Structure formats: C-alpha cells, structure tokens
Coordinates of C-alpha atoms in Angstrom, one line a residue:
X1 CA -62.0 -33.4 70.8
X2 CA -58.7 -34.9 71.0
X3 CA -58.2 -33.7 67.3
X4 CA -59.2 -30.5 68.0
X5 CA -57.4 -30.0 71.1
X6 CA -54.1 -31.3 68.9
X7 CA -55.1 -28.5 66.3
X8 CA -55.5 -26.0 69.3
X9 CA -51.7 -27.0 70.5
X10 CA -50.3 -26.9 67.0
X11 CA -52.0 -23.2 66.5
X12 CA -50.6 -21.9 70.0
X13 CA -47.3 -23.4 69.6
X14 CA -46.8 -22.0 65.7
X15 CA -48.1 -18.6 67.2
X16 CA -45.5 -18.7 70.0
X17 CA -42.6 -19.7 67.4
X18 CA -43.7 -16.8 65.0
X19 CA -43.0 -14.1 67.5
X20 CA -39.4 -15.3 67.5
X21 CA -39.0 -15.2 63.7
X22 CA -38.1 -11.7 63.4
X23 CA -35.1 -11.9 61.2
X24 CA -36.4 -14.8 59.2
X25 CA -35.5 -14.5 55.5
X26 CA -37.2 -17.5 54.2
X27 CA -40.5 -19.2 55.1
X28 CA -41.1 -22.7 53.3
X29 CA -43.5 -24.9 54.2
X30 CA -44.7 -27.0 50.9
X31 CA -46.9 -30.0 50.9
X32 CA -48.1 -30.0 54.6
X33 CA -51.7 -29.2 55.8
X34 CA -50.1 -26.7 58.6
X35 CA -51.6 -23.4 57.4
X36 CA -55.0 -25.1 56.6
X37 CA -55.8 -25.0 60.7
X38 CA -54.5 -21.3 60.8
X39 CA -56.1 -17.8 60.2
X40 CA -53.1 -16.6 58.1
X41 CA -54.8 -13.2 57.8
X42 CA -54.5 -12.8 61.9
X43 CA -51.5 -15.0 62.4
X44 CA -48.3 -13.2 64.3
X45 CA -46.7 -13.6 61.1
X46 CA -48.8 -10.5 59.7
X47 CA -48.0 -8.5 62.7
X48 CA -44.1 -9.1 62.6
X49 CA -41.5 -6.4 61.8
X50 CA -42.0 -6.7 58.1
X51 CA -38.7 -4.9 57.2
X52 CA -37.0 -8.1 58.5
X53 CA -39.0 -11.0 57.1
X54 CA -38.8 -13.1 54.2
X55 CA -37.0 -13.0 51.1
X56 CA -38.6 -16.2 49.8
X57 CA -42.2 -17.0 51.0
X58 CA -43.2 -20.6 49.4
X59 CA -46.3 -21.6 50.9
X60 CA -47.7 -23.7 48.0
X61 CA -49.8 -27.1 48.4
X62 CA -50.7 -26.0 52.1
X63 CA -54.5 -26.2 51.9
X64 CA -54.6 -22.6 52.6
X65 CA -58.4 -21.1 52.2
X66 CA -59.4 -17.3 52.5
X67 CA -58.1 -14.4 51.0
X68 CA -54.8 -13.1 50.2
X69 CA -53.5 -10.8 53.3
X70 CA -53.2 -7.2 51.8
X71 CA -50.6 -6.9 54.5
X72 CA -47.9 -9.3 52.3
X73 CA -47.5 -5.9 50.3
X74 CA -45.4 -4.7 53.3
X75 CA -43.0 -7.4 53.0
X76 CA -40.6 -5.0 51.1
X77 CA -37.4 -7.5 50.8
X78 CA -39.9 -10.5 49.5
X79 CA -38.6 -11.7 46.3
X80 CA -40.3 -14.7 45.8
X81 CA -43.9 -15.7 46.5
X82 CA -45.6 -19.0 45.6
X83 CA -49.1 -19.4 46.9
X84 CA -50.0 -21.9 44.2
X85 CA -52.0 -25.0 44.6
X86 CA -53.9 -23.8 47.9
X87 CA -57.9 -22.9 47.8
X88 CA -57.2 -19.0 47.9
X89 CA -60.6 -17.0 47.2
X90 CA -61.1 -13.3 46.5
X91 CA -59.4 -10.5 44.4
X92 CA -55.4 -10.1 44.3
X93 CA -54.7 -7.6 46.7
X94 CA -53.3 -4.4 44.8
X95 CA -50.9 -4.2 47.5
X96 CA -48.7 -7.0 46.2
X97 CA -48.0 -4.7 43.2
X98 CA -46.1 -2.7 45.9
X99 CA -43.2 -5.4 46.2
X100 CA -40.5 -3.6 44.3
X101 CA -37.8 -6.5 45.1
X102 CA -40.3 -9.3 43.8
X103 CA -38.9 -11.4 41.2
X104 CA -41.3 -14.4 41.0
X105 CA -45.3 -14.5 41.7
X106 CA -47.1 -17.8 41.6
X107 CA -50.8 -17.5 42.6
X108 CA -51.8 -20.3 39.9
X109 CA -54.3 -23.1 40.7
X110 CA -56.8 -21.4 43.5
X111 CA -59.8 -19.6 43.2
X112 CA -59.0 -16.2 43.0
X113 CA -61.5 -13.9 40.9
X114 CA -61.6 -10.5 40.0
X115 CA -59.4 -8.4 37.8
X116 CA -55.6 -8.2 37.7
X117 CA -54.4 -5.3 39.7
X118 CA -54.6 -2.1 37.1
X119 CA -51.3 -0.4 38.3
X120 CA -48.1 -3.1 38.0
X121 CA -45.7 -0.3 38.0
X122 CA -44.1 -1.5 41.4
X123 CA -43.4 -4.8 39.9
X124 CA -40.4 -3.8 37.8
X125 CA -38.2 -6.5 39.2
X126 CA -40.6 -9.2 38.3
X127 CA -39.3 -12.1 36.3
X128 CA -41.7 -14.9 36.3
X129 CA -45.6 -14.1 36.7
X130 CA -48.0 -17.4 37.2
X131 CA -52.0 -16.9 37.2
X132 CA -53.2 -19.9 35.8
X133 CA -56.2 -22.0 36.7
X134 CA -58.5 -18.9 38.5
X135 CA -61.2 -17.3 37.8
X136 CA -59.9 -13.8 36.9
X137 CA -61.6 -11.7 34.3
X138 CA -61.1 -8.5 32.5
X139 CA -57.9 -7.7 30.2
X140 CA -54.0 -7.6 30.9
X141 CA -53.7 -4.2 32.1
X142 CA -51.9 -1.4 30.4
X143 CA -49.0 -1.1 32.8
X144 CA -47.8 -4.4 32.2
X145 CA -45.6 -2.4 30.1
X146 CA -43.7 -1.5 33.2
X147 CA -42.6 -5.1 34.1
X148 CA -39.7 -5.1 31.6
X149 CA -37.7 -7.9 33.1
X150 CA -40.7 -10.4 32.6
X151 CA -39.6 -13.7 31.1
X152 CA -42.8 -15.5 31.9
X153 CA -46.5 -14.9 32.0
X154 CA -48.9 -17.8 32.5
X155 CA -52.5 -16.8 32.6
X156 CA -54.2 -19.6 31.0
X157 CA -57.3 -21.1 32.2
X158 CA -59.0 -18.0 33.3
X159 CA -62.0 -15.9 32.3
X160 CA -59.6 -13.2 30.9
X161 CA -61.7 -11.1 28.4
X162 CA -61.0 -8.0 26.0
X163 CA -58.4 -7.9 23.9
X164 CA -54.8 -8.9 23.7
X165 CA -52.8 -5.9 25.4
X166 CA -50.6 -4.7 22.6
X167 CA -48.2 -3.3 25.5
X168 CA -47.2 -6.9 25.9
X169 CA -45.0 -6.4 22.9
X170 CA -42.7 -3.9 24.7
X171 CA -41.7 -6.8 27.2
X172 CA -38.4 -7.5 25.2
X173 CA -37.2 -10.3 27.5
X174 CA -40.5 -12.2 27.3
X175 CA -39.7 -15.7 26.4
X176 CA -43.1 -17.7 27.5
X177 CA -46.6 -16.4 26.9
X178 CA -49.2 -18.8 27.7
X179 CA -53.1 -17.1 27.5
X180 CA -54.8 -20.1 26.2
X181 CA -58.5 -20.9 27.5
X182 CA -59.8 -17.6 28.2
X183 CA -62.4 -15.5 26.3
X184 CA -59.9 -13.1 24.7
X185 CA -61.4 -11.5 21.5
X186 CA -60.2 -9.2 18.8
X187 CA -57.0 -9.5 16.6
X188 CA -53.6 -10.7 17.7
X189 CA -51.8 -7.2 17.9
X190 CA -48.9 -7.1 15.4
X191 CA -46.9 -5.5 18.3
X192 CA -46.2 -9.4 19.4
X193 CA -43.9 -9.6 16.3
X194 CA -41.4 -7.2 18.4
X195 CA -40.8 -10.1 20.9
X196 CA -37.7 -11.2 19.7
X197 CA -36.9 -13.6 22.7
X198 CA -40.2 -15.2 22.5
X199 CA -39.9 -19.2 22.6
X200 CA -43.5 -20.4 23.3
X201 CA -46.8 -18.6 22.3
X202 CA -49.8 -20.1 23.1
X203 CA -53.4 -18.2 22.6
X204 CA -55.6 -21.3 21.6
X205 CA -58.9 -21.8 23.1
X206 CA -59.9 -17.9 22.9
X207 CA -62.4 -15.9 20.7
X208 CA -59.9 -14.4 18.3
X209 CA -60.2 -13.4 14.8
X210 CA -58.9 -11.7 11.8
X211 CA -55.7 -12.8 9.7
X212 CA -52.6 -14.2 11.3
X213 CA -50.4 -11.1 11.7
X214 CA -47.5 -11.0 9.3
X215 CA -45.1 -9.8 12.0
X216 CA -45.2 -13.2 14.2
X217 CA -42.7 -14.1 11.4
X218 CA -40.1 -12.0 13.3
X219 CA -40.2 -14.4 15.8
X220 CA -37.0 -16.5 14.8
X221 CA -36.8 -18.1 18.4
X222 CA -40.1 -19.4 18.8
X223 CA -40.5 -23.1 19.3
X224 CA -44.1 -23.4 19.5
X225 CA -47.1 -21.7 18.3
X226 CA -50.4 -22.7 19.5
X227 CA -53.5 -20.7 18.0
X228 CA -56.1 -23.6 17.8
X229 CA -59.7 -23.1 18.4
X230 CA -60.2 -19.6 17.4
X231 CA -61.9 -17.6 14.4
X232 CA -58.8 -16.9 12.4
X233 CA -59.2 -16.5 8.3
X234 CA -57.2 -15.8 5.6
X235 CA -53.9 -17.4 4.6
X236 CA -50.8 -18.6 6.4
X237 CA -48.3 -15.8 6.0
X238 CA -45.3 -15.9 3.5
X239 CA -43.5 -14.2 6.5
X240 CA -43.5 -17.5 8.7
X241 CA -41.1 -18.8 6.5
X242 CA -38.7 -17.6 8.9
X243 CA -39.9 -19.6 11.6
X244 CA -37.2 -22.1 11.6
X245 CA -37.0 -23.1 15.0
X246 CA -40.5 -24.1 15.6
X247 CA -41.0 -27.8 16.9
X248 CA -45.1 -27.4 17.1
X249 CA -47.1 -25.4 15.0
X250 CA -50.9 -25.9 15.8
X251 CA -53.8 -23.9 14.2
X252 CA -56.5 -26.6 13.9
X253 CA -60.3 -25.3 14.4
X254 CA -60.4 -22.0 12.4
X255 CA -61.1 -20.8 8.9
X256 CA -57.9 -20.6 7.3
X257 CA -57.6 -21.4 3.8
X258 CA -55.3 -21.2 0.6
X259 CA -52.6 -23.8 0.0
X260 CA -50.4 -24.9 2.9
X261 CA -47.1 -23.4 1.9
X262 CA -44.1 -25.1 1.1
X263 CA -41.8 -23.4 3.2
X264 CA -42.9 -25.6 6.0
X265 CA -40.2 -28.0 4.6
X266 CA -37.8 -25.2 6.1
X267 CA -38.9 -25.8 9.7
X268 CA -36.4 -28.5 10.4
X269 CA -37.1 -28.9 14.1
X270 CA -41.0 -29.3 13.5
X271 CA -42.3 -32.4 15.3
X272 CA -46.2 -31.3 15.5
X273 CA -47.9 -30.3 12.7
X274 CA -51.7 -29.5 13.2
X275 CA -53.9 -28.2 10.8
X276 CA -57.3 -30.0 10.9
X277 CA -60.6 -27.9 11.0
X278 CA -59.8 -25.2 8.5
X279 CA -60.3 -24.8 4.8
X280 CA -56.9 -25.4 3.3
X281 CA -56.8 -26.8 -0.1
X282 CA -54.4 -28.5 -2.7
X283 CA -51.7 -31.0 -1.9
X284 CA -49.5 -31.2 1.1
X285 CA -46.4 -30.2 0.1
X286 CA -43.9 -32.8 -0.4
X287 CA -41.3 -31.0 1.5
X288 CA -43.5 -31.8 4.5
X289 CA -42.0 -35.5 4.1
X290 CA -38.7 -34.3 4.4
X291 CA -39.0 -32.9 8.0
X292 CA -37.0 -35.7 9.7
X293 CA -38.1 -34.8 13.5
X294 CA -41.9 -34.6 12.3
X295 CA -43.9 -37.3 14.6
X296 CA -47.4 -35.7 14.6
X297 CA -48.8 -34.6 11.2
X298 CA -52.7 -33.6 11.4
X299 CA -54.1 -32.3 8.1
X300 CA -57.5 -33.1 7.3
X301 CA -60.9 -34.1 8.6
X302 CA -64.3 -34.9 7.4
X303 CA -65.1 -31.0 7.0
X304 CA -62.3 -30.1 4.9
X305 CA -61.5 -33.2 2.5
X306 CA -59.4 -30.6 0.3
X307 CA -56.3 -31.6 1.1
X308 CA -54.5 -34.3 -0.7
X309 CA -51.2 -36.0 -0.6
X310 CA -48.9 -35.5 -3.4
X311 CA -48.6 -38.8 -5.7
X312 CA -44.4 -39.1 -5.1
X313 CA -44.9 -39.2 -1.6
X314 CA -46.7 -42.0 0.6
X315 CA -46.3 -41.2 4.2
X316 CA -45.4 -43.6 7.0
X317 CA -48.6 -44.8 8.6
X318 CA -47.2 -44.5 12.1
X319 CA -46.4 -41.1 11.8
X320 CA -50.0 -39.7 10.0
X321 CA -52.7 -38.6 11.9
X322 CA -55.4 -37.7 9.7
X323 CA -59.0 -37.6 11.2

C-alpha cells in the first residue's frame, strides 16, 4: 500500500510539473524507472503546446512500455528522439515521419513489430536511424531515397524480409549500413557500389544469394565487409582488389569457390580474414602472410579441405585459426 501511495504521489507531482514545461527544449531522463509508472500516452506531456517543447527527447533505459504515442509526431522542433532499450510494443507510428527537423531516431532494443513506415519523405533531415533488435518485418521502403542526409542505418536483428532496396544506393552520405540477422533474400543490388562514403557493410545472417556484385569494389573507403551465413556463390570479384582500406573481410558459410586471389596481399590494413565454410581451392596466397596487421585467419574446415598453405610459408600458430 505504501508503495502504491508513493507511486501515486510521484504521478501527481510529475503531472503538475509537466504543466509548467511549455518552453522546454530538452527532456532527458536516462537510466531511471520514472516513466515506467506513468502512462506516457495520456500524460500532460502529450497535451502541452507542442510547438514549444523538446528539441531533444532522450528516454532510453526507462522501462517504458506500451505503444509509441502518435502525438509525438507533433513535436515539430524535435531533432533527437531516443526511446531505445525500453519495452515498447506495437508498430512505429507513421506520424513520426512528419518530424522534418529530426536528425537522430533511435528505437532500438524494444519489442516493436509491423513494418517500417512506407512514407519517409518527411525525414529529410535524418542522419542516424537505429531500429536494431525489434520484431520488424517487411522491406526497407522505396521512400528511403528521400533521406539523403542519412549516415547510419542500423536495422539488424529484426525479421525484415524481401530484397535489399536498391534505393539505398542513392544515399551518398551513408557510412554505416547494418542489416544483418534478418530474413532478407535475393541478390545484393549493384547500386550499393555507388555508396562512396560507406565504411561498414554488414549483411550476414540473411538468405541472400547469387554472385557477389563486382560494383562493391568501388567502395574504396570500406573498412568492414560482413557477408557470412548466406548463400553466395561464384568467385571473389577481381574488382575487390581496390578495397585497400579493409580491416575485416568475412564471407564464411557460403558457396564461394575458385582460388583465393593474391590481391588480398594489397589489403594492408586487414586484421580479420574469415573464409571458412566455402568451396575455395588451391594455395592460400603467400602474400597473405605479408599482412602485418592480420590477427585472425580462418581459412578451412572439415567440409572444405581444398585450401593448402604454400610451402615457402609457415604461418605463426598464434595468428592462425583453421578449424
């Protein structure tokens, strides 16, 4: 009873305080349980003068539950909305796409379901979009092409399906694209090769197939390429010779074949080379062992004994991982 009285007192005091916040430009309550005892949707927060409230709303780690109020779409001055690491359910309100000043949207680590809103045209200021670890389904919508300021898209560990939208290739500012552990199918669109600013591409753990697009060789700023646990076949394209900034190249668990190209020796920044679980054959190029930053080398397993080491090279045991 005492606990219920305290919660009721907190609720009443908080509501009275909210009524005085007409000119608030920031709401920050991280790492508290405060909002878990409030019904956010019916709070006076949602009935305030929206044109004066909140440039930044950071409500992460607050044990929030229930749906995201559609009325948040009325906060026209909002440039940052972080609702990550709560227990929010339901779909993403389409009203959020009306936030024309929004630059940062983090809805990660909740229990949101449904699809990504189809009309993203209003989010032309958006720079960072994080939808990680929810239960979202469907594809990335075509309207993603309107979000030309995006530098980061994280939507991994969902249930996204369909093909990878080729309109992602129009996002010339994109630096990080993480779509791993979804149910995406089809081929990697060659349009991704136009993302000249891209540094990180993670598509592992999907149901992608076909040959690796040669156009990815244009991504000369790429630092990490994760394509493991898909159904890719064919050989490694010769154009990948130009990926000299790569630090991680992981393609294990596919059906890739042919020789491992000697141009890997030009990837002078490489620290992780993960090739196991494919159908590669021939010698591992001697140039591989001239890579001074190489820390992890996974090259063969019991299902693929076809790779052998050149006789002139004896790899260091502490730097070799061959299962």
